[in-house]
CSV table of C-alpha atoms in Angstrom, one decimal:
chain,number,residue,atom,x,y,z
G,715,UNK,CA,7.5,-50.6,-0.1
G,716,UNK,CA,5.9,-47.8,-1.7
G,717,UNK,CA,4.8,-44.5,-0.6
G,718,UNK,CA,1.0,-44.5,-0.3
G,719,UNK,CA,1.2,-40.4,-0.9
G,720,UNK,CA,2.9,-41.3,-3.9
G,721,UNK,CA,-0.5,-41.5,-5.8
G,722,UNK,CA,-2.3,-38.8,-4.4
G,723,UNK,CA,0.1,-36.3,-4.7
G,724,UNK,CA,0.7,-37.2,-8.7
G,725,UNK,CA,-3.1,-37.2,-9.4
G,726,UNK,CA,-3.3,-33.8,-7.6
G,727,UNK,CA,-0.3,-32.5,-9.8
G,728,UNK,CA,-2.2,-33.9,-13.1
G,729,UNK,CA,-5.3,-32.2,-12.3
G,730,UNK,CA,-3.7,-28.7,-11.6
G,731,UNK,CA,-4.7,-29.0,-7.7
G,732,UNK,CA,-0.9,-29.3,-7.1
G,733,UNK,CA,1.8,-27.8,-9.2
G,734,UNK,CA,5.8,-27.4,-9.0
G,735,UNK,CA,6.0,-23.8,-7.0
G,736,UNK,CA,8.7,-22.7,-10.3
G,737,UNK,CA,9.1,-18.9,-10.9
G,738,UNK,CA,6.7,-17.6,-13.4
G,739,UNK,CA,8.4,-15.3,-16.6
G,740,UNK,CA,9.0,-11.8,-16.5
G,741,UNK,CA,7.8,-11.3,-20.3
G,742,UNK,CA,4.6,-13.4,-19.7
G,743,UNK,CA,2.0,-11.8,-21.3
G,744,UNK,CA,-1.8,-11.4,-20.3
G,745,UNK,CA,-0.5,-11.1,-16.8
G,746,UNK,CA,-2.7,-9.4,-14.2
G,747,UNK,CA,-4.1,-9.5,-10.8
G,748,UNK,CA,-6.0,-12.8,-10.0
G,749,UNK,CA,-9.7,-12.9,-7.9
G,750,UNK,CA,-7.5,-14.0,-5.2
G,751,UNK,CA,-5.1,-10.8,-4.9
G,752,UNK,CA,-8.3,-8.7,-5.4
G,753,UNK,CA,-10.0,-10.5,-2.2
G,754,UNK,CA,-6.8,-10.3,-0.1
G,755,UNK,CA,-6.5,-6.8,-0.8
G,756,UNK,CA,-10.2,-6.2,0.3
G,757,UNK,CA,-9.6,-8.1,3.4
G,758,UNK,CA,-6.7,-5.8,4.4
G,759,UNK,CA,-8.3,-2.7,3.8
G,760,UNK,CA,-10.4,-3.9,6.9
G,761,UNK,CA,-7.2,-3.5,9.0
G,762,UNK,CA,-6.7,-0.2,7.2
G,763,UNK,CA,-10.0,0.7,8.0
G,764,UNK,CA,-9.4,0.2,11.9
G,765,UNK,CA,-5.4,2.0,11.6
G,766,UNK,CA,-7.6,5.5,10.3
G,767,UNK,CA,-10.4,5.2,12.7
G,768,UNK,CA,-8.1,5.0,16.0
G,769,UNK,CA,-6.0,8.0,14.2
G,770,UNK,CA,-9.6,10.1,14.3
G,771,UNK,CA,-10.8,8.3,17.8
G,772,UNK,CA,-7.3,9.7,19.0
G,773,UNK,CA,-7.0,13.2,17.8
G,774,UNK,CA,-10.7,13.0,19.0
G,775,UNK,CA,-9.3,13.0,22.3
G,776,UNK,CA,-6.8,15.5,22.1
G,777,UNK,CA,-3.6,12.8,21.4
G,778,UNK,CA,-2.9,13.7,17.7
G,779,UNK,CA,0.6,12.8,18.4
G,780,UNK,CA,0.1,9.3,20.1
G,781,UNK,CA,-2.6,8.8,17.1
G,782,UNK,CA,0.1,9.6,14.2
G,783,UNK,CA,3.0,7.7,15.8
G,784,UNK,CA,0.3,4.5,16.1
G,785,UNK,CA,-1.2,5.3,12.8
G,786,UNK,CA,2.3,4.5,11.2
G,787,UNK,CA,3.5,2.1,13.5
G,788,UNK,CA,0.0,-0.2,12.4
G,789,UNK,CA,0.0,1.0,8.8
G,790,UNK,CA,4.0,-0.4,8.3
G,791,UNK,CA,2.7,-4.0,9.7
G,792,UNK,CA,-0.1,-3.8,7.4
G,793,UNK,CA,2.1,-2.6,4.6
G,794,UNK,CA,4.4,-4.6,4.7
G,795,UNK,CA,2.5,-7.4,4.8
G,796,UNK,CA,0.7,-6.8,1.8
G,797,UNK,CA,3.8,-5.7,-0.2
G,798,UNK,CA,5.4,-8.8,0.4
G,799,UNK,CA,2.6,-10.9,-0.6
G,800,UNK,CA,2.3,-9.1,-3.6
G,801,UNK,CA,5.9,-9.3,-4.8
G,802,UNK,CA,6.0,-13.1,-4.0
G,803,UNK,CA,2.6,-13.9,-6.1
G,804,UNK,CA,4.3,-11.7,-9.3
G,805,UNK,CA,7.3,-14.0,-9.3
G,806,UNK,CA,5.3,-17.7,-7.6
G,807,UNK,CA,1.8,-17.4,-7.9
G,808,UNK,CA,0.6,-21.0,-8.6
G,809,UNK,CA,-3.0,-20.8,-7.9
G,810,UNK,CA,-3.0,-24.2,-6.7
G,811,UNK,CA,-4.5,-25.6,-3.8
G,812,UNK,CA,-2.0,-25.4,-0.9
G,813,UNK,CA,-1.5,-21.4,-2.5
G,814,UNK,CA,-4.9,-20.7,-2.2
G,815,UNK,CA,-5.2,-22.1,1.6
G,816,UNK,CA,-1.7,-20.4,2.9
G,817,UNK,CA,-2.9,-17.0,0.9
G,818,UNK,CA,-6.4,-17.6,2.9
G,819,UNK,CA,-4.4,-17.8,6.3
G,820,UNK,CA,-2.4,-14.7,6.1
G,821,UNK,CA,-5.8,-13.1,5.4
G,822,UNK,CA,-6.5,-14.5,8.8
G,823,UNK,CA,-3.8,-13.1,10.4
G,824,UNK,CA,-4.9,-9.9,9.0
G,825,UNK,CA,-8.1,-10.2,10.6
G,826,UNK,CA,-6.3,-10.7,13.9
G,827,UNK,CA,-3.6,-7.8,13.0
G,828,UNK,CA,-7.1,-5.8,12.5
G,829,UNK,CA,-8.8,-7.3,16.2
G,830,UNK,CA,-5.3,-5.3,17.8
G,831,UNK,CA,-5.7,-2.3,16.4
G,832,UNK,CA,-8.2,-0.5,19.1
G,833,UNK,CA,-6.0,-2.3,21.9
G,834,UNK,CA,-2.6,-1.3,20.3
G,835,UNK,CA,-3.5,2.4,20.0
G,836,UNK,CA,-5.6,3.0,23.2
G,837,UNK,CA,-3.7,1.3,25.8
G,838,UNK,CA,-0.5,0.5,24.1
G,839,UNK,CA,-0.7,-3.0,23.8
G,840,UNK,CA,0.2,-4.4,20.6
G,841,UNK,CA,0.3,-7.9,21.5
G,842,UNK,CA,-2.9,-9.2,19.9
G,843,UNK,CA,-1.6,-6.9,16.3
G,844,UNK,CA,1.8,-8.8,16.9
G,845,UNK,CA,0.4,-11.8,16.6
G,846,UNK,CA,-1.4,-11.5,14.0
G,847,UNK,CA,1.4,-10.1,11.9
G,848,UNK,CA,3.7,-13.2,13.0
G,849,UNK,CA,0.5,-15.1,11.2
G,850,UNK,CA,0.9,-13.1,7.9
G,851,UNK,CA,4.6,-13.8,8.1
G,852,UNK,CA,5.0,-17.2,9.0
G,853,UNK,CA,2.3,-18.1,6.5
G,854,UNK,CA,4.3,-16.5,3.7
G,855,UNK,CA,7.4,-18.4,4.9
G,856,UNK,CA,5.9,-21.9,4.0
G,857,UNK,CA,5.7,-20.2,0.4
G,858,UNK,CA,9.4,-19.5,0.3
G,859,UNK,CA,10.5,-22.8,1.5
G,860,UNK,CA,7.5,-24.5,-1.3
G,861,UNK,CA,9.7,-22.5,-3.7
G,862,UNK,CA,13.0,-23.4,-2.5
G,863,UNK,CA,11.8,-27.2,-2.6
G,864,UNK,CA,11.0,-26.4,-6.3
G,865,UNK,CA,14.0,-24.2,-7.2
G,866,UNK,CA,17.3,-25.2,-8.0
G,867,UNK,CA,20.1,-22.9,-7.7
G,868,UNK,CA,20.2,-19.0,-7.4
G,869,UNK,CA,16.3,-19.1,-7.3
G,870,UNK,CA,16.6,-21.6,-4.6
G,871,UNK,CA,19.2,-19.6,-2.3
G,872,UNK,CA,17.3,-16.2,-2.7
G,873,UNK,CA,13.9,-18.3,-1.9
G,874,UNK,CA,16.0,-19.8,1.3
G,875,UNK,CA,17.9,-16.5,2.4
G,876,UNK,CA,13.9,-14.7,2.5
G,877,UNK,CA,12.5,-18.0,4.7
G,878,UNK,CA,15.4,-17.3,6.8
G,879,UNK,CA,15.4,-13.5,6.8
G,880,UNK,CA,11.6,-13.3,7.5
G,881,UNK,CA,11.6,-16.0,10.4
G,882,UNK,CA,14.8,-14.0,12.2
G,883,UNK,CA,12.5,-10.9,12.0
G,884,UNK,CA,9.4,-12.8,13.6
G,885,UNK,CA,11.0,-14.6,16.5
G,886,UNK,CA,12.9,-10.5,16.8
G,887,UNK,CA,9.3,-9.0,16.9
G,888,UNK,CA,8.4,-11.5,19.6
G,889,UNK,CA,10.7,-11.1,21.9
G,890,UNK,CA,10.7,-7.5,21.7
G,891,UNK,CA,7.0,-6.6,21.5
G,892,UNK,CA,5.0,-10.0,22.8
G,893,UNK,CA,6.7,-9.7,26.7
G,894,UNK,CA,6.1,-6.0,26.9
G,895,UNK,CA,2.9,-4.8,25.1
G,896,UNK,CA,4.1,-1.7,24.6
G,897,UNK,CA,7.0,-1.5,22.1
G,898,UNK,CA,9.6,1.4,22.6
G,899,UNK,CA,9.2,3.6,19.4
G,900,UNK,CA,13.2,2.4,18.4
G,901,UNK,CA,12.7,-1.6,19.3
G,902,UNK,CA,9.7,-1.0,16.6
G,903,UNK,CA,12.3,1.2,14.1
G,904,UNK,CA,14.8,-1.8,14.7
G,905,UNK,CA,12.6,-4.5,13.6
G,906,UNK,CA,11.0,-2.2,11.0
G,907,UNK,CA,14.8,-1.6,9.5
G,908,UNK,CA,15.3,-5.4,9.8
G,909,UNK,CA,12.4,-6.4,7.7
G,910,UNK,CA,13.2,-3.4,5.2
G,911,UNK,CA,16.8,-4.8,4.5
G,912,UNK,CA,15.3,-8.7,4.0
G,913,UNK,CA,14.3,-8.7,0.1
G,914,UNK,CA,17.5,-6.5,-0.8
G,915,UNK,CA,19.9,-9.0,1.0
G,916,UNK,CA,17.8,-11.8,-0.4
G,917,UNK,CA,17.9,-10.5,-3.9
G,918,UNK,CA,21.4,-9.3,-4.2
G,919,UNK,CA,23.1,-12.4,-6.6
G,920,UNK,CA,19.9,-14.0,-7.9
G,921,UNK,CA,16.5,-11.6,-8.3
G,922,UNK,CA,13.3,-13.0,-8.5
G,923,UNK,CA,10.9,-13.2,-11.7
G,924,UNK,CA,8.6,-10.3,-10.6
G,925,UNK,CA,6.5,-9.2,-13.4
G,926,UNK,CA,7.0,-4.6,-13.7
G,927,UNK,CA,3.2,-4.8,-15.4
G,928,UNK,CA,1.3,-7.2,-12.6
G,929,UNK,CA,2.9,-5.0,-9.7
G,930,UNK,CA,2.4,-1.8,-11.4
G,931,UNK,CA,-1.0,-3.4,-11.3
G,932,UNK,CA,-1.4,-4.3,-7.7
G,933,UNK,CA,-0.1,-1.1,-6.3
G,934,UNK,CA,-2.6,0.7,-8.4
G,935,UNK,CA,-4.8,-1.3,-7.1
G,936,UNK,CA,-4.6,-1.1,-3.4
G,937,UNK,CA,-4.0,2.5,-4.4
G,938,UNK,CA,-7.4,2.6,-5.9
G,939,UNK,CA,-9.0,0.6,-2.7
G,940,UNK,CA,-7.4,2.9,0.0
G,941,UNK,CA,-8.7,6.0,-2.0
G,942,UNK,CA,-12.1,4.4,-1.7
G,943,UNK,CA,-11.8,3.7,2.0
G,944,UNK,CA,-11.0,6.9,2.3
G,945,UNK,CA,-14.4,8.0,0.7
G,946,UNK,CA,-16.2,5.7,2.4
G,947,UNK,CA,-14.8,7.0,5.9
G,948,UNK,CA,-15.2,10.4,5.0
G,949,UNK,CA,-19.3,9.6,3.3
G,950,UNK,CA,-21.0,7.5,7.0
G,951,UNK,CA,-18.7,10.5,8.9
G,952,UNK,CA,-21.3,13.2,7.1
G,953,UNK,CA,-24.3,11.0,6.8
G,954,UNK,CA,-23.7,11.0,11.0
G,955,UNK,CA,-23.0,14.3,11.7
G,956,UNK,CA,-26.1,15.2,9.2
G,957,UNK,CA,-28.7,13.1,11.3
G,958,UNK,CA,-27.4,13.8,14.8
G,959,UNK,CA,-26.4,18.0,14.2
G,960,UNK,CA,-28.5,18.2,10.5
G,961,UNK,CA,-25.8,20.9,10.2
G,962,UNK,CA,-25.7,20.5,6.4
G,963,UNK,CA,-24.8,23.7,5.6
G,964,UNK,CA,-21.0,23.6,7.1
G,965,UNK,CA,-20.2,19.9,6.1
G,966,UNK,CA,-21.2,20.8,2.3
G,967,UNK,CA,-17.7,22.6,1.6
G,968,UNK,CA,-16.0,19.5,3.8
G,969,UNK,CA,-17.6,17.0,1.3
G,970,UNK,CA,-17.0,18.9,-2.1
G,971,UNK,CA,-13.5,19.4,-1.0
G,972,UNK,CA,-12.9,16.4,-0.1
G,973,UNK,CA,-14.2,15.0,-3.0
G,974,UNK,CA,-12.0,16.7,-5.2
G,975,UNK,CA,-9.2,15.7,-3.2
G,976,UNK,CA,-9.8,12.2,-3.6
G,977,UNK,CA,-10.4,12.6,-7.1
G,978,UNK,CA,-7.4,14.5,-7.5
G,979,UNK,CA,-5.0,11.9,-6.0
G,980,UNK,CA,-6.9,9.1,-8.2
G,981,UNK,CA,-6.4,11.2,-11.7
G,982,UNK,CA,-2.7,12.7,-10.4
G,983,UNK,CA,-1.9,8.5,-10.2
G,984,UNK,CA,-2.7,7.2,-13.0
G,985,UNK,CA,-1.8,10.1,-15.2
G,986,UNK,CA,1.2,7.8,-17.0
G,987,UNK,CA,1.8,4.0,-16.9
G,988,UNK,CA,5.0,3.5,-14.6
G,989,UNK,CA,5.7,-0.4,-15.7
G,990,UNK,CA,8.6,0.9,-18.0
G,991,UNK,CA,10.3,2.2,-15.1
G,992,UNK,CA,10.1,-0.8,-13.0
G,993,UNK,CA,13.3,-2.1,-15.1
G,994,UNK,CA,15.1,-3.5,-12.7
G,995,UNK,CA,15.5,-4.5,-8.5
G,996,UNK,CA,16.6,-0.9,-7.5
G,997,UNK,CA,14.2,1.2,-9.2
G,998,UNK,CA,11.5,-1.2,-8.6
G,999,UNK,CA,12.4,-1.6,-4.6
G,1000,UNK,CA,12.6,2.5,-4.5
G,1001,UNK,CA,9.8,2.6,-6.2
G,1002,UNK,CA,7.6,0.0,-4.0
G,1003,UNK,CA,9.4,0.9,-0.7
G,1004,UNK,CA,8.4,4.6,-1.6
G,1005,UNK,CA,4.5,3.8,-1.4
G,1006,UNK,CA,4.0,3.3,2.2
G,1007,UNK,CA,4.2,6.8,1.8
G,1008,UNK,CA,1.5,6.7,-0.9
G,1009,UNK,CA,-0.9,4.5,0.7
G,1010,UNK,CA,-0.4,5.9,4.6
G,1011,UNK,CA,-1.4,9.3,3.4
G,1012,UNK,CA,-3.9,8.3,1.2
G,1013,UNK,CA,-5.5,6.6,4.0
G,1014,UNK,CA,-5.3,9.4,6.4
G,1015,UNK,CA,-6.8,11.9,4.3
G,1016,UNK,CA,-9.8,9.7,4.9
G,1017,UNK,CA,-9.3,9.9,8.6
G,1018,UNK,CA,-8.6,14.0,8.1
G,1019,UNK,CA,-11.7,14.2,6.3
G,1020,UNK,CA,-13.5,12.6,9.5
G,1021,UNK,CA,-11.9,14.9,11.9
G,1022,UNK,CA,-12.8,17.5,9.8
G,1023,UNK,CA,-16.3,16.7,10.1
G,1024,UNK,CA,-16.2,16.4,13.8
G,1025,UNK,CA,-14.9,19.8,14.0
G,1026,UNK,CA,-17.7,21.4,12.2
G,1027,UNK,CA,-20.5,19.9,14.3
G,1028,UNK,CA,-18.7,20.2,17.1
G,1029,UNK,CA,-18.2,17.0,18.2
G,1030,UNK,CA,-14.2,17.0,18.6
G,1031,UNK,CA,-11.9,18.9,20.7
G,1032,UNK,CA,-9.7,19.6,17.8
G,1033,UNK,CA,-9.2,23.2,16.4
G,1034,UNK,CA,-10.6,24.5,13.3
G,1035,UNK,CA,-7.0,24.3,12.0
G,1036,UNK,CA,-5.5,21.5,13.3
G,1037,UNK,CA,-8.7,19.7,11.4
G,1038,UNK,CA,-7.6,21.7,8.0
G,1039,UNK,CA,-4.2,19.9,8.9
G,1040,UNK,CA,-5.5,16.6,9.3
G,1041,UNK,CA,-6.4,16.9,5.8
G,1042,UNK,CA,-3.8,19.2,3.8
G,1043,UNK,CA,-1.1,17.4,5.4
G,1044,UNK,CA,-2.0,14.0,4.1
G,1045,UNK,CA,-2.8,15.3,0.6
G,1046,UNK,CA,0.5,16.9,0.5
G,1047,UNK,CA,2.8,13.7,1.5
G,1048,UNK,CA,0.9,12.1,-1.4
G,1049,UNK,CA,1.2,15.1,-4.2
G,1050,UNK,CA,5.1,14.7,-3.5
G,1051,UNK,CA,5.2,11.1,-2.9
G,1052,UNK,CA,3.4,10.6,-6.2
G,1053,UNK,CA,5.4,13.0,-8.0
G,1054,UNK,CA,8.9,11.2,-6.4
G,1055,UNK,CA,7.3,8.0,-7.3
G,1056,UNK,CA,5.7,8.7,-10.8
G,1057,UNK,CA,5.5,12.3,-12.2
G,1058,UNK,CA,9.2,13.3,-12.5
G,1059,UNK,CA,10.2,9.7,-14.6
G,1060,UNK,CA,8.1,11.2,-16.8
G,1061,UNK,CA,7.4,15.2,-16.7
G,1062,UNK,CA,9.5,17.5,-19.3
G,1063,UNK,CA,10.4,21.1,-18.1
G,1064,UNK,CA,10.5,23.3,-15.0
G,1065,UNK,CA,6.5,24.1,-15.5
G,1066,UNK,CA,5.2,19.9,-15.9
G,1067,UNK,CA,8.1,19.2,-13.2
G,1068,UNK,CA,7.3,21.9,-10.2
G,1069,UNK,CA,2.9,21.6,-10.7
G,1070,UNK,CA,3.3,18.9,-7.9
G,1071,UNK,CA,5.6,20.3,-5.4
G,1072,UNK,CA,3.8,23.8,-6.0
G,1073,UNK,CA,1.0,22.4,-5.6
G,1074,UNK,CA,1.5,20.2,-2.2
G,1075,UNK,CA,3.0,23.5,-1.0
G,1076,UNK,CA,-0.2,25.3,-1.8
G,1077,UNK,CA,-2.3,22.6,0.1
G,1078,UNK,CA,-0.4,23.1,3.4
G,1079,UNK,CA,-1.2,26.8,2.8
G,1080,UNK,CA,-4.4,26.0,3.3
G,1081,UNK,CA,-4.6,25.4,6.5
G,1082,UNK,CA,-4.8,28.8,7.0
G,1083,UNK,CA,-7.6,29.3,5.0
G,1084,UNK,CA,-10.4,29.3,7.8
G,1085,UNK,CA,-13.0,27.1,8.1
G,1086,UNK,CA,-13.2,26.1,4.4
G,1087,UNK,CA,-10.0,25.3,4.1
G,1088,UNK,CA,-10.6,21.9,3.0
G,1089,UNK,CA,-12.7,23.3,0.1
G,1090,UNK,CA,-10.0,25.5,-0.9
G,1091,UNK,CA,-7.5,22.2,-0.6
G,1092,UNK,CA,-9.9,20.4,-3.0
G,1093,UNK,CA,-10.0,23.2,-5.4
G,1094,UNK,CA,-6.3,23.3,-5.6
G,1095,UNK,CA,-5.8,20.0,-6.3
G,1096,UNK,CA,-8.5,19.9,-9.1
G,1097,UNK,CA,-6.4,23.2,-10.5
G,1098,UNK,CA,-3.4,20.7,-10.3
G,1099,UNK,CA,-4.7,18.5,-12.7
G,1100,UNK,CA,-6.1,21.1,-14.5
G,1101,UNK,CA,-2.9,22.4,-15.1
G,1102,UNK,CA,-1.4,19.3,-15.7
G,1103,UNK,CA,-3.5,18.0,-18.3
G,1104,UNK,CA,-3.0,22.0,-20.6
G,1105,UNK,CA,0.7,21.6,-19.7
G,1106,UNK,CA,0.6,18.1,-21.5
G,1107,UNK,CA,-1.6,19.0,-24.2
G,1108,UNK,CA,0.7,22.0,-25.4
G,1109,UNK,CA,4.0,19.9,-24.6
G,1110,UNK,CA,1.9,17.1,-27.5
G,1111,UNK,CA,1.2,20.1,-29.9
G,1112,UNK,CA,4.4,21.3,-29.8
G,1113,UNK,CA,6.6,18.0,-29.9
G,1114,UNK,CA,7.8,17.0,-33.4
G,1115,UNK,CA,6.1,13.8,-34.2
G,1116,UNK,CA,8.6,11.4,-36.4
G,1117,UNK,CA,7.4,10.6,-40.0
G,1118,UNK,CA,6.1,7.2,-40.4
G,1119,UNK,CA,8.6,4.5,-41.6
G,1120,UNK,CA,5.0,2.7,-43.3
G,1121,UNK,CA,5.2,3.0,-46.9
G,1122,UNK,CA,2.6,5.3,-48.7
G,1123,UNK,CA,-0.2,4.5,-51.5
């Protein structure tokens, strides 16, 4: 008797609605982020969105502590989530039908994730966040086992060992987090160390086909959207202050300085290409692990820049420098993080190598600067890349440059 799916399922796979889930080539060519990556990143910047306004609603209230340890306890679930994702579409992305529709439910569960955030950092309770990362999670799992089905092999035991790996962590994060609410910070380290060692267990006899170029991409990417939250944040926290205080005059030096800041970390970024480092599992794991550091700060200098604007009105129990902290301390986690990450692969001398760390050191010197200390943070940043680009420019005029090999008219 035959299978009455049977038909279906092979006119689905002839018109593209349904393919073999088979790992895509690391050489391929022409390879870049799809609509569909760009829409799931914009749909977790929502949950980023909610992480930095509880870290401002919290230091609001005189918890900067309970906000930070929050902050990064949301931000990793959110992270993670997303770096996963991206990792799997580099080396499986089929665009097909049932890819489309699981991609669309961990969006979902980032949604939810996003619903938790107010409960998780004002009472505690993490429960609604939980669940909505168990979503994100469990959704990516049907994509591992879809590859698996379609892999033979090493592909298809590294595909297994991360269906495995991520459901061991989900059924750990519900038993330790669902009963309670309230997660003890090292039952959240734990789990957080569990889900860290997945991929390299995973990866450790067969790697999978991740492409260097489309995840140099989609980190630039979120990179790019998270520096625009940040803006964003920082823009409707002046146009508020402005109508309710119309104390222009003191948020002006808040809103150039923080506009050079953000600039800054865009240009300081993208300075070099870092695909040709990504050469192989370790430097590219370091290298991605390495950005929760990247994207957590760039986030909270958004949610700095909003308690810095509170400050000036008046409108926040915080102190004039512990708001200049809220914002120099950020910016220098991600001058250092970006110069781990990127700069030093491919700076030359002691002068292109230390502009970064002297730099970030700088920016926590401004703290002390009074109230426009976020001005003078902006302003040292902009010299940063300032400096940067002379520094280049000499290093160019003063490097040999080989004689051409093409043969002369």
């Amino acid at each position: 008797m035959s299978d009455p799916l049977k038909a279906p399922i092979a006119a689905a796979r002839a018109s593209g609605a349904l393919r073999q889930m088979t790992a895509r080539g690391r050489g391929e060519s022409h390879r870049v982020s799809t609509p569909l990556e760009l829409f799931f990143d914009l749909c977790f910047v929502v949950a980023v969105a909610q992480a930095g306004a509880r870290l401002v609603h919290a230091a609001g209230d005189g918890h900067p502590g309970h906000g930070v340890t929050g902050y990064l306890m949301v931000f990793f679930s959110i992270w993670w989530a997303w770096m996963n994702f991206s990792w799997f579409a580099s080396a499986y992305d089929t665009d097909d039908v049932p890819y489309r529709v699981t991609t669309l439910v961990q969006i979902v569960g980032s949604l939810i994730l996003a619903a938790g955030v107010p409960r998780a950092f004002d009472d505690g309770d993490f429960r609604l966040s939980v669940i909505g990362y168990v979503v994100m999670r469990l959704a990516l799992v049907t994509q591992w086992l879809r590859a698996a089905r379609s892999e033979t092999g090493g592909a298809r035991a590294t595909a297994l060992k991360y269906a495995v790996g991520v459901v061991v962590c989900q059924v750990g994060w519900v038993i330790l987090l669902l009963p309670l609410g309230a997660p003890p910070v090292w039952a959240f380290l734990v789990m957080a160390l569990a889900e860290l060692s997945v991929p390299t267990l995973a990866e450790r006899s067969a790697p999978t086909a991740w492409h260097p170029h489309h995840i140099a991409e989609r980190y630039g990417l979120f990179t790019i959207i998270v520096l625009g939250e940040s803006v964003s944040a920082a823009t409707v926290a002046v146009q508020s202050a402005v109508d309710a205080h119309r104390a222009l005059g003191d948020l002006v030096p808040i809103a150039v300085g923080g506009l050079l800041i953000v600039f800054s970390a865009w240009w300081i970024y993208f300075a070099v290409p870092i695909h040709g480092h990504l050469a192989s599992n370790r430097q590219a794991f370091l290298w991605g692990y390495g950005h929760f550091a990247v994207f957590s700060s760039a986030a909270a200098i958004g949610a700095g820049l909003e308690i810095a604007v509170e400050q000036a009105v008046g409108a926040s129990g915080v102190s004039m420098r512990g708001a200049a902290a809220a914002v120099t301390l950020p910016t220098a986690v991600f001058l250092l993080s970006v110069w781990a990450l990127h700069a030093r692969h491919t700076k030359r001398g002691p002068a292109q190598q230390s502009t970064l760390p002297v730099t970030a050191a700088a920016v926590v010197a401004c703290t002390f600067s009074g109230s426009h200390a976020v001005l003078w943070a902006g302003l040292v940043s902009a010299g940063a890349v300032a400096l940067g680009v002379i520094l280049v420019a000499r290093a160019a005029v003063h490097t040999p440059v080989a004689p051409s090999k093409e043969p002369t008219a």
